[in-house]
Coordinates of C-alpha atoms in Angstrom, one line a residue:
Chain A
M1 CA 59.3 108.7 90.5
A2 CA 63.0 108.3 90.1
S3 CA 63.8 105.4 87.9
S4 CA 67.4 105.6 88.9
S5 CA 68.6 103.1 91.5
R6 CA 70.0 106.0 93.6
I7 CA 66.9 107.3 95.4
A8 CA 68.2 110.0 97.6
D9 CA 68.0 113.4 96.0
P10 CA 68.1 112.3 92.4
D11 CA 68.6 115.8 90.9
G12 CA 70.7 117.7 93.4
S13 CA 74.4 117.4 94.0
A14 CA 75.8 114.7 96.3
D15 CA 74.9 115.0 99.9
W16 CA 77.7 115.4 102.5
R17 CA 76.0 112.6 104.4
S18 CA 76.8 110.1 101.6
Y19 CA 80.5 110.9 102.0
A20 CA 80.2 110.6 105.8
L21 CA 78.9 107.0 105.3
V22 CA 81.9 106.1 103.1
A23 CA 84.5 108.0 105.1
P24 CA 85.2 105.5 107.9
A25 CA 85.9 102.7 105.5
L26 CA 88.1 104.9 103.4
A27 CA 90.0 106.0 106.5
V28 CA 90.8 102.4 107.4
I29 CA 92.1 101.7 103.9
A30 CA 94.1 105.0 103.9
L31 CA 95.7 104.5 107.3
F32 CA 96.4 100.8 107.3
F33 CA 97.0 100.2 103.6
L34 CA 97.9 103.2 101.5
L35 CA 100.1 104.9 104.2
P36 CA 102.3 101.8 104.7
L37 CA 102.5 101.4 101.0
A38 CA 103.7 105.0 100.6
L39 CA 106.2 104.4 103.4
S40 CA 107.5 101.5 101.4
A41 CA 108.3 103.7 98.5
V42 CA 110.0 106.3 100.7
L43 CA 112.2 103.9 102.6
A44 CA 113.3 102.1 99.5
F45 CA 114.8 105.3 98.0
R46 CA 116.2 106.9 101.2
S47 CA 119.9 106.6 102.2
K48 CA 121.1 106.5 105.8
N49 CA 121.4 110.3 105.9
G50 CA 118.1 110.9 104.3
D51 CA 119.1 111.6 100.7
F52 CA 117.6 110.0 97.6
T53 CA 119.5 106.9 96.6
L54 CA 119.3 103.8 94.4
E55 CA 121.8 101.8 96.4
H56 CA 119.2 99.6 97.9
F57 CA 118.0 98.6 94.5
A58 CA 121.6 97.9 93.4
K59 CA 122.1 95.8 96.5
S60 CA 118.8 93.9 95.9
W61 CA 119.8 93.2 92.3
D62 CA 123.3 92.0 93.4
L63 CA 122.1 89.7 96.1
Y64 CA 118.7 88.5 94.8
R65 CA 118.5 88.7 91.0
T66 CA 118.4 84.9 90.8
D67 CA 115.5 84.8 93.2
L68 CA 113.8 87.5 91.3
L69 CA 114.0 85.6 88.0
F70 CA 113.1 82.4 89.8
T71 CA 110.0 84.1 91.3
I72 CA 108.8 85.5 88.0
G73 CA 109.4 82.1 86.4
I74 CA 107.5 80.2 89.0
V75 CA 104.6 82.5 89.1
L76 CA 104.3 82.7 85.2
L77 CA 104.5 78.9 84.9
S78 CA 101.9 78.5 87.6
T79 CA 99.6 81.1 85.9
V80 CA 99.9 79.3 82.6
L81 CA 99.1 75.9 84.2
I82 CA 96.2 77.3 86.1
G83 CA 94.8 78.7 82.8
V84 CA 95.1 75.3 81.1
V85 CA 93.5 73.4 84.0
A86 CA 90.7 76.0 84.3
I87 CA 89.9 76.0 80.6
A88 CA 89.9 72.2 80.5
I89 CA 87.6 71.8 83.5
A90 CA 85.2 74.7 82.7
A91 CA 85.0 73.5 79.0
Y92 CA 84.0 70.0 80.1
L93 CA 81.5 71.4 82.6
T94 CA 79.9 73.4 79.8
L95 CA 80.2 71.0 76.8
G96 CA 80.3 67.6 78.5
E97 CA 77.8 65.1 77.2
N98 CA 77.8 62.7 80.1
P99 CA 75.7 64.3 82.8
R100 CA 77.0 62.1 85.5
A101 CA 80.6 62.9 84.7
V102 CA 79.7 66.6 84.6
A103 CA 78.1 66.3 88.1
V104 CA 81.1 64.5 89.5
L105 CA 83.5 67.0 88.1
R106 CA 81.5 69.9 89.4
W107 CA 81.5 68.4 92.9
L108 CA 85.2 67.5 92.7
Y109 CA 87.1 70.5 91.3
R110 CA 86.3 73.1 93.9
W111 CA 87.5 71.4 97.1
P112 CA 90.7 73.5 97.4
L113 CA 88.8 76.7 96.8
F114 CA 88.9 78.2 100.3
I115 CA 91.8 76.2 101.7
P116 CA 94.4 78.8 102.8
F117 CA 97.8 79.0 101.3
I118 CA 99.5 78.1 104.6
V119 CA 97.5 74.9 104.9
T120 CA 98.2 74.1 101.2
G121 CA 101.9 74.5 102.1
Q122 CA 101.6 72.0 104.9
I123 CA 99.6 69.6 102.8
M124 CA 102.1 69.6 99.9
R125 CA 105.0 69.4 102.3
T126 CA 103.8 66.0 103.3
F127 CA 102.4 64.8 100.0
L128 CA 105.4 65.7 97.8
A129 CA 108.1 64.7 100.2
K130 CA 110.4 61.8 99.4
N131 CA 108.3 59.6 101.7
G132 CA 105.1 61.3 100.8
M133 CA 102.0 59.7 99.3
L134 CA 102.9 60.7 95.7
N135 CA 106.0 58.6 95.7
H136 CA 104.3 55.7 97.4
V137 CA 101.6 55.6 94.8
L138 CA 104.0 56.0 91.9
I139 CA 106.1 53.1 93.3
G140 CA 103.0 51.0 94.1
T141 CA 101.7 51.3 90.6
G142 CA 105.1 50.4 89.2
L143 CA 105.5 53.8 87.5
I144 CA 108.9 54.4 89.1
E145 CA 111.5 52.3 90.9
P146 CA 111.7 52.7 94.7
L147 CA 115.3 54.0 94.4
A148 CA 114.1 56.7 91.9
A149 CA 111.8 58.3 94.4
Q150 CA 112.8 61.9 95.0
S151 CA 111.5 64.8 96.9
V152 CA 109.6 67.3 94.7
L153 CA 109.9 70.0 97.4
D154 CA 111.8 72.5 95.2
W155 CA 110.4 74.9 92.6
R156 CA 108.2 72.2 91.3
G157 CA 106.5 71.8 94.7
I158 CA 105.8 75.5 94.8
V159 CA 104.2 75.4 91.3
V160 CA 102.1 72.3 92.3
A161 CA 100.9 74.0 95.5
F162 CA 100.0 77.2 93.6
V163 CA 98.1 75.4 90.8
W164 CA 96.3 73.2 93.3
K165 CA 95.1 76.1 95.3
Q166 CA 94.4 78.7 92.6
A167 CA 93.0 76.6 89.7
P168 CA 89.6 76.1 91.3
F169 CA 89.1 79.8 91.8
V170 CA 89.8 80.6 88.1
T171 CA 87.7 77.6 87.1
L172 CA 84.8 78.8 89.1
L173 CA 84.9 82.2 87.4
L174 CA 85.4 80.7 84.0
A175 CA 82.6 78.1 84.4
G176 CA 80.3 80.8 85.5
A177 CA 81.1 83.0 82.5
M178 CA 80.7 80.0 80.1
A179 CA 77.3 79.1 81.7
S180 CA 76.0 82.6 81.0
I181 CA 76.7 82.3 77.2
E182 CA 73.5 81.7 75.3
T183 CA 73.1 78.0 74.6
Q184 CA 71.8 78.8 71.1
H185 CA 75.4 79.9 70.1
I186 CA 76.8 76.6 71.2
E187 CA 73.9 74.5 69.7
A188 CA 74.1 76.4 66.4
A189 CA 77.8 75.5 66.1
R190 CA 77.1 71.9 67.1
N191 CA 74.3 71.6 64.6
L192 CA 76.7 72.8 61.9
G193 CA 78.8 69.8 62.7
A194 CA 81.6 71.6 64.6
P195 CA 83.5 69.2 67.0
R196 CA 83.5 70.1 70.6
W197 CA 87.1 71.5 70.6
R198 CA 86.2 73.8 67.8
V199 CA 83.1 75.1 69.8
L200 CA 85.5 75.7 72.7
V201 CA 88.1 77.6 70.6
D202 CA 85.8 79.5 68.3
V203 CA 82.6 80.1 70.3
L204 CA 83.3 79.8 74.1
L205 CA 86.8 81.1 74.6
P206 CA 86.4 84.4 72.7
Q207 CA 83.4 85.2 74.8
V208 CA 85.0 84.4 78.2
W209 CA 88.5 85.7 77.4
G210 CA 88.0 88.8 79.7
T211 CA 86.9 86.7 82.7
L212 CA 89.8 84.3 82.2
L213 CA 92.3 87.2 82.1
V214 CA 90.8 88.7 85.3
G215 CA 91.1 85.4 87.1
L216 CA 94.7 84.8 85.9
V217 CA 95.9 88.4 86.7
L218 CA 94.4 88.2 90.2
S219 CA 96.0 84.8 90.7
F220 CA 99.4 86.1 89.4
V221 CA 99.4 89.0 91.8
T222 CA 98.2 86.9 94.7
M223 CA 100.9 84.2 94.1
L224 CA 103.6 86.9 93.8
S225 CA 103.1 88.0 97.4
V226 CA 102.5 84.6 99.1
L227 CA 105.1 84.0 101.8
S228 CA 103.9 80.8 103.5
V229 CA 104.1 78.4 100.5
P230 CA 107.7 79.1 99.5
L231 CA 108.7 79.3 103.2
M232 CA 107.3 75.9 103.9
I233 CA 108.2 74.1 100.6
N234 CA 111.6 75.6 99.6
P235 CA 113.1 78.3 101.9
N236 CA 116.6 77.8 100.5
S237 CA 118.0 79.7 97.6
P238 CA 116.9 79.9 94.9
T239 CA 113.6 80.8 96.3
M240 CA 110.9 83.4 96.1
I241 CA 111.4 87.1 96.8
T242 CA 108.9 87.1 99.6
V243 CA 111.2 84.7 101.6
D244 CA 114.1 87.2 101.0
V245 CA 112.0 90.1 102.3
A246 CA 111.2 88.2 105.5
Y247 CA 114.8 87.2 105.9
R248 CA 116.1 90.8 105.4
I249 CA 113.7 92.0 108.2
N250 CA 113.9 89.1 110.7
T251 CA 117.7 88.6 110.5
H252 CA 119.1 92.0 109.5
S253 CA 116.3 94.5 110.3
D254 CA 117.2 95.8 106.9
Y255 CA 114.0 97.6 105.9
A256 CA 115.7 99.5 103.1
V257 CA 116.5 96.4 101.0
A258 CA 113.3 94.7 102.0
N259 CA 111.3 97.6 100.7
A260 CA 113.4 97.8 97.5
L261 CA 112.5 94.1 96.9
C262 CA 108.9 94.9 97.7
L263 CA 108.8 97.7 95.2
I264 CA 110.4 95.4 92.5
S265 CA 107.6 92.9 93.1
L266 CA 105.0 95.7 92.9
A267 CA 106.5 96.7 89.6
V268 CA 106.1 93.1 88.4
A269 CA 102.4 93.2 89.6
A270 CA 101.9 96.5 87.9
F271 CA 103.2 95.0 84.6
A272 CA 100.6 92.2 84.9
A273 CA 97.9 94.8 85.5
W274 CA 99.1 96.8 82.5
F275 CA 99.0 93.7 80.4
Y276 CA 95.4 93.1 81.5
L277 CA 94.3 96.7 80.9
R278 CA 95.8 96.6 77.4
H279 CA 93.9 93.5 76.5
A280 CA 90.7 94.7 78.1
S281 CA 90.8 98.0 76.2
R282 CA 91.5 96.2 73.0
S283 CA 88.5 94.0 73.4
V284 CA 86.4 97.0 74.2
M285 CA 87.7 98.7 71.0
Q286 CA 86.7 95.6 69.0
K287 CA 83.2 95.8 70.2
Chain B
M1 CA 87.8 61.8 65.8
T2 CA 86.5 60.9 69.2
A3 CA 83.1 60.2 67.8
A4 CA 84.5 57.2 66.0
L5 CA 85.6 55.6 69.3
P6 CA 83.3 53.1 70.8
R7 CA 81.1 54.4 73.6
W8 CA 82.6 52.3 76.4
S9 CA 86.1 53.3 75.6
R10 CA 85.2 57.0 75.9
M11 CA 83.4 56.3 79.2
L12 CA 86.6 54.6 80.4
G13 CA 88.7 57.5 79.3
I14 CA 86.4 59.9 81.2
A15 CA 86.5 57.7 84.3
V16 CA 90.3 57.5 84.2
L17 CA 90.6 61.3 83.9
L18 CA 88.2 61.9 86.8
A19 CA 90.0 59.3 88.9
L20 CA 93.3 61.1 88.3
L21 CA 91.8 64.4 89.2
A22 CA 90.3 62.9 92.3
F23 CA 93.7 61.6 93.3
A24 CA 95.3 65.1 92.6
I25 CA 92.7 66.7 94.9
F26 CA 92.1 64.1 97.6
G27 CA 95.6 62.5 97.6
P28 CA 97.2 65.5 99.4
L29 CA 94.3 65.8 101.7
A30 CA 94.5 62.1 102.6
N31 CA 98.2 62.4 103.2
L32 CA 97.5 65.2 105.7
F33 CA 94.8 63.0 107.3
L34 CA 97.2 60.1 107.8
W35 CA 99.8 62.4 109.4
A36 CA 97.1 63.7 111.8
F37 CA 96.5 60.2 113.2
A38 CA 100.0 58.8 112.9
E39 CA 101.8 57.8 116.1
K40 CA 104.9 56.6 114.3
W41 CA 105.7 57.0 110.6
Y42 CA 109.2 56.4 109.4
F43 CA 110.6 56.1 105.9
P44 CA 110.1 53.9 103.9
N45 CA 106.8 52.7 105.3
K46 CA 103.9 53.5 103.0
L47 CA 101.5 53.9 105.9
P48 CA 102.1 54.9 109.5
Q49 CA 103.4 52.1 111.7
E50 CA 101.0 53.0 114.5
F51 CA 97.8 55.0 114.5
G52 CA 96.5 56.8 117.6
F53 CA 95.3 59.9 119.3
T54 CA 98.3 60.8 121.5
F55 CA 99.0 64.0 119.5
W56 CA 95.3 64.9 119.5
G57 CA 95.5 64.7 123.3
R58 CA 98.5 67.0 123.3
V59 CA 96.8 69.5 121.0
F60 CA 93.6 69.6 122.9
A61 CA 95.2 69.5 126.4
P62 CA 93.4 72.1 128.5
R63 CA 96.4 74.3 128.8
G64 CA 97.9 73.4 125.5
N65 CA 99.1 75.9 122.9
A66 CA 96.6 74.9 120.3
I67 CA 93.5 75.7 122.4
A68 CA 95.0 79.1 123.3
S69 CA 95.8 79.8 119.6
L70 CA 92.4 78.6 118.5
G71 CA 90.8 81.0 121.0
T72 CA 93.1 83.9 119.9
S73 CA 92.3 83.1 116.2
V74 CA 88.5 83.1 116.7
W75 CA 88.6 86.2 118.9
I76 CA 90.6 88.1 116.3
A77 CA 88.3 86.9 113.5
I78 CA 85.2 88.0 115.4
L79 CA 86.7 91.4 116.1
T80 CA 87.8 91.8 112.5
V81 CA 84.2 91.0 111.3
I82 CA 82.8 93.6 113.7
V83 CA 85.2 96.3 112.6
S84 CA 85.0 95.5 108.9
L85 CA 81.2 95.3 108.8
A86 CA 80.7 98.4 111.0
V87 CA 82.4 100.5 108.3
A88 CA 81.5 98.4 105.3
I89 CA 77.7 98.4 105.7
P90 CA 77.4 102.2 105.6
A91 CA 79.9 102.4 102.8
G92 CA 78.3 99.6 100.8
Y93 CA 74.9 101.3 101.2
A94 CA 76.2 104.7 100.1
L95 CA 77.9 103.1 97.1
A96 CA 74.8 101.2 96.0
R97 CA 72.1 103.8 96.7
L98 CA 73.4 107.3 97.1
K99 CA 74.8 109.8 94.8
L100 CA 78.5 110.0 95.1
R101 CA 80.9 112.0 93.0
W102 CA 84.1 110.0 92.2
R103 CA 82.2 106.8 92.9
G104 CA 84.5 104.9 90.5
L105 CA 87.6 106.2 92.2
I106 CA 86.1 105.2 95.6
L107 CA 85.3 101.7 94.3
L108 CA 88.9 101.5 93.0
A109 CA 90.3 102.4 96.5
F110 CA 88.3 99.5 97.9
L111 CA 89.8 97.2 95.3
L112 CA 93.5 98.0 96.0
P113 CA 94.1 95.8 99.0
Q114 CA 93.0 92.8 97.0
A115 CA 94.8 93.7 93.8
I116 CA 98.2 94.8 95.1
P117 CA 100.8 92.5 96.7
N118 CA 100.3 92.9 100.4
L119 CA 103.8 92.2 101.6
P120 CA 105.1 95.8 101.5
V121 CA 102.1 96.9 103.5
Y122 CA 102.6 94.3 106.2
V123 CA 106.3 94.9 106.5
N124 CA 105.9 98.7 107.0
I125 CA 102.8 98.6 109.1
A126 CA 104.7 96.3 111.4
R127 CA 107.4 99.0 111.6
V128 CA 104.9 101.7 112.4
F129 CA 103.0 99.6 114.9
Y130 CA 106.3 98.7 116.6
E131 CA 106.9 102.4 117.2
I132 CA 103.5 103.1 118.6
G133 CA 103.3 99.9 120.7
L134 CA 100.7 98.1 118.6
N135 CA 103.0 95.3 117.5
G136 CA 102.3 92.0 119.2
T137 CA 98.8 93.2 120.3
I138 CA 95.4 91.8 119.3
L139 CA 94.3 95.2 118.2
G140 CA 97.2 95.6 115.8
V141 CA 96.4 92.2 114.2
V142 CA 92.7 93.1 114.0
L143 CA 93.4 96.4 112.2
V144 CA 95.6 94.7 109.7
H145 CA 93.1 92.0 109.0
A146 CA 90.2 94.5 108.8
A147 CA 92.0 96.7 106.2
H148 CA 92.1 93.6 104.0
G149 CA 88.7 92.0 104.9
L150 CA 86.9 95.4 104.5
V151 CA 87.4 95.2 100.7
L152 CA 85.4 92.1 100.2
A153 CA 82.9 93.3 102.7
V154 CA 82.3 96.6 100.9
W155 CA 82.0 95.0 97.5
I156 CA 79.6 92.3 98.7
A157 CA 77.5 94.6 100.9
S158 CA 77.3 97.1 98.0
A159 CA 76.1 94.3 95.6
A160 CA 73.6 93.1 98.2
F161 CA 72.1 96.5 98.6
A162 CA 72.1 97.1 94.9
S163 CA 70.2 93.9 94.2
I164 CA 67.2 95.1 96.4
D165 CA 64.2 96.4 94.5
V166 CA 64.1 100.2 95.0
S167 CA 60.3 100.3 94.9
L168 CA 60.1 98.4 98.2
E169 CA 62.1 101.2 99.9
E170 CA 60.0 103.9 98.1
A171 CA 56.8 102.2 99.3
A172 CA 58.0 102.4 102.9
R173 CA 59.1 106.0 102.6
N174 CA 55.7 106.9 100.9
I175 CA 53.7 105.6 103.9
G176 CA 55.7 107.8 106.2
A177 CA 58.7 105.8 107.4
S178 CA 61.8 107.8 108.2
A179 CA 65.0 107.0 106.3
W180 CA 66.4 105.2 109.3
T181 CA 63.2 103.1 109.9
C182 CA 63.1 102.2 106.2
F183 CA 66.7 101.1 106.3
R184 CA 66.3 99.1 109.5
T185 CA 63.0 97.4 108.7
V186 CA 63.1 97.0 104.9
T187 CA 66.6 97.4 103.4
L188 CA 68.7 95.7 106.1
P189 CA 66.6 92.5 106.4
L190 CA 66.5 92.1 102.6
A191 CA 70.3 92.5 102.3
L192 CA 70.9 90.2 105.2
P193 CA 71.9 87.0 103.3
G194 CA 74.5 88.9 101.3
L195 CA 75.8 90.6 104.5
I196 CA 76.1 87.2 106.3
A197 CA 78.1 86.0 103.3
S198 CA 80.4 88.9 103.5
A199 CA 80.8 88.4 107.3
I200 CA 81.7 84.7 106.7
F201 CA 84.2 85.7 104.0
V202 CA 85.9 88.2 106.4
F203 CA 85.8 85.7 109.3
L204 CA 87.5 83.0 107.1
E205 CA 90.1 85.4 105.7
S206 CA 91.1 86.5 109.2
L207 CA 91.1 83.0 110.5
D208 CA 93.4 81.8 107.7
E209 CA 95.6 84.9 107.5
F210 CA 99.3 84.2 107.9
T211 CA 101.7 86.9 106.5
G212 CA 100.2 89.9 108.3
T213 CA 100.1 88.1 111.6
Y214 CA 103.6 86.8 111.0
F215 CA 104.9 90.4 110.9
V216 CA 102.5 92.3 113.1
G217 CA 101.6 89.6 115.7
V218 CA 105.1 88.7 116.8
P219 CA 106.1 87.9 119.5
D220 CA 102.9 87.7 121.6
V221 CA 100.0 86.9 119.3
T222 CA 100.1 83.3 118.1
T223 CA 97.1 82.4 115.9
L224 CA 96.4 78.9 114.6
P225 CA 98.2 79.4 111.3
L226 CA 101.3 80.6 113.1
L227 CA 101.2 77.7 115.5
M228 CA 100.8 75.3 112.5
F229 CA 103.8 77.0 110.7
N230 CA 106.0 76.8 113.8
A231 CA 105.1 73.1 114.4
S232 CA 105.8 72.3 110.8
M233 CA 109.1 74.1 110.7
G234 CA 110.1 72.4 113.9
G235 CA 109.5 69.0 112.2
N236 CA 106.4 68.1 114.2
Y237 CA 104.3 66.9 111.4
Q238 CA 101.5 65.4 113.6
I239 CA 100.8 68.7 115.5
A240 CA 101.1 70.6 112.2
S241 CA 98.7 68.3 110.4
I242 CA 96.1 68.3 113.2
T243 CA 96.2 72.1 113.3
A244 CA 95.9 72.2 109.5
L245 CA 92.8 69.9 109.8
L246 CA 91.3 72.3 112.3
L247 CA 91.8 75.1 109.8
L248 CA 90.4 73.0 106.9
V249 CA 87.0 72.3 108.5
P250 CA 85.6 75.9 108.2
S251 CA 87.2 76.3 104.7
I252 CA 85.6 73.2 103.3
A253 CA 82.3 73.7 105.1
F254 CA 82.1 77.2 103.6
M255 CA 83.0 75.9 100.1
L256 CA 80.0 73.5 100.4
V257 CA 77.4 76.1 101.4
V258 CA 78.7 79.3 99.7
E259 CA 76.1 79.3 96.9
R260 CA 73.3 79.3 99.4
F261 CA 74.4 82.7 100.7
L262 CA 75.7 84.2 97.6
K263 CA 72.8 84.0 95.2
A264 CA 73.3 84.7 91.5
D265 CA 71.4 88.0 91.7
V266 CA 73.9 89.4 94.2
L267 CA 76.9 88.0 92.4
A268 CA 75.7 89.7 89.2
M269 CA 75.7 93.1 90.9
V270 CA 79.4 92.8 92.2
G271 CA 81.3 95.7 90.8
R272 CA 78.4 97.4 89.2

């Protein structure tokens, strides 16, 4: 009996039928994902008469370098804040001593989990506006003067929307990873008199670091290519690169510069992936 | 340090923090809710001056745009689920059960659409579709949604198949069932909860998708997210909020039941 989980033909070489089962799915990915991606690289480097050129990148840099830095800044700040929120919530879910508070928190934090970015954009557009609920509550509780009320619909609004939407996802991953740590480790540290924050820093975090990084890198890449949130919250310069891409296409039909901008954001995403892989390989080496 | 604080003050601290979090999560949702039922709401009033259902009547008018968009959205999502699962179930089965050379590479290919920024893909696929006449068609939008939804479907389907005990299939084969009969009567029913979960994921992703539809669907395909976007940009906050509420219902319902479909044993097999 084959003990392997792959039952068909355990000793022989792979059957052509296995590839036939995978082929249609791979074809969809190749045609409607990889091909357009390759096209993007071609168009970004091709001049009007078909030669290789870097002019589209030069033009992108001239026109949109502020937006590029702005995009990286927003996405980095959001990623850091998502990490902080996720660690705080997941840590309390794992180490909290008040069972009722833990239950309430578990019920509470995940509401935005599957709410789409476009709806998050609309929600924040009303909540953070000058006459939105945030300002009314701040005025009502006496925290700010009515005249000091201001719209938060600029870079801060984009960050709030991103954190609101993505933090539950990373928290879910992180809380799951923390829950699978053996409770003996935590109890041993607690019995030795370690306060809870030390248990978090010394016992929990080192063991879930990989999960946290996966969640944060995925969030980083996702936020980098969101069009709806910046379009709805702050479409005027300085704004995010995605808005500029849409503008180049809709207003100028300028696919060359749009694709150059796309490639630049791909490079930023690749940098995030490289950062993750470097950390992942280091933690494997340590083991 | 905290241990020295009296018990009631720690409880109060926890309660205040939970209340702040509850405001951060439900405040924005409540604001949306108020807009959906506001007849008149001008600055600087804290609450709408008049509540009512006039805008709901407009949204749900028999020949209104919203009903048409809802229909388009649901139709696209159903077709996307059919296309995605039709190719993802065989692929997931092969990845979980059969011998494949370059299995790691194939799994990586099924990761890319979730791991790479999608904007370049949508921009250029819209260009290609425009040339072959697929822009502004339902089929064009379905193909774009399926290429993205497929990824989740393959990973979840593969995990669902991998979590099934092989000896059950072997038992069926030993008493003479053909490979197809074994798959149809043993493997498929056991994998069904995971497959349903992946179908729901794909359905929701398609229903909520904005950027791809924004580039590929123009000018003829208006899904619910596009309708919401246009209403919001046009300053019609009531219509935008009502549409947003319609989109919220399935998202929140799914959030509440997701763990019933995606059991821990399936989740543990994702990516194996």
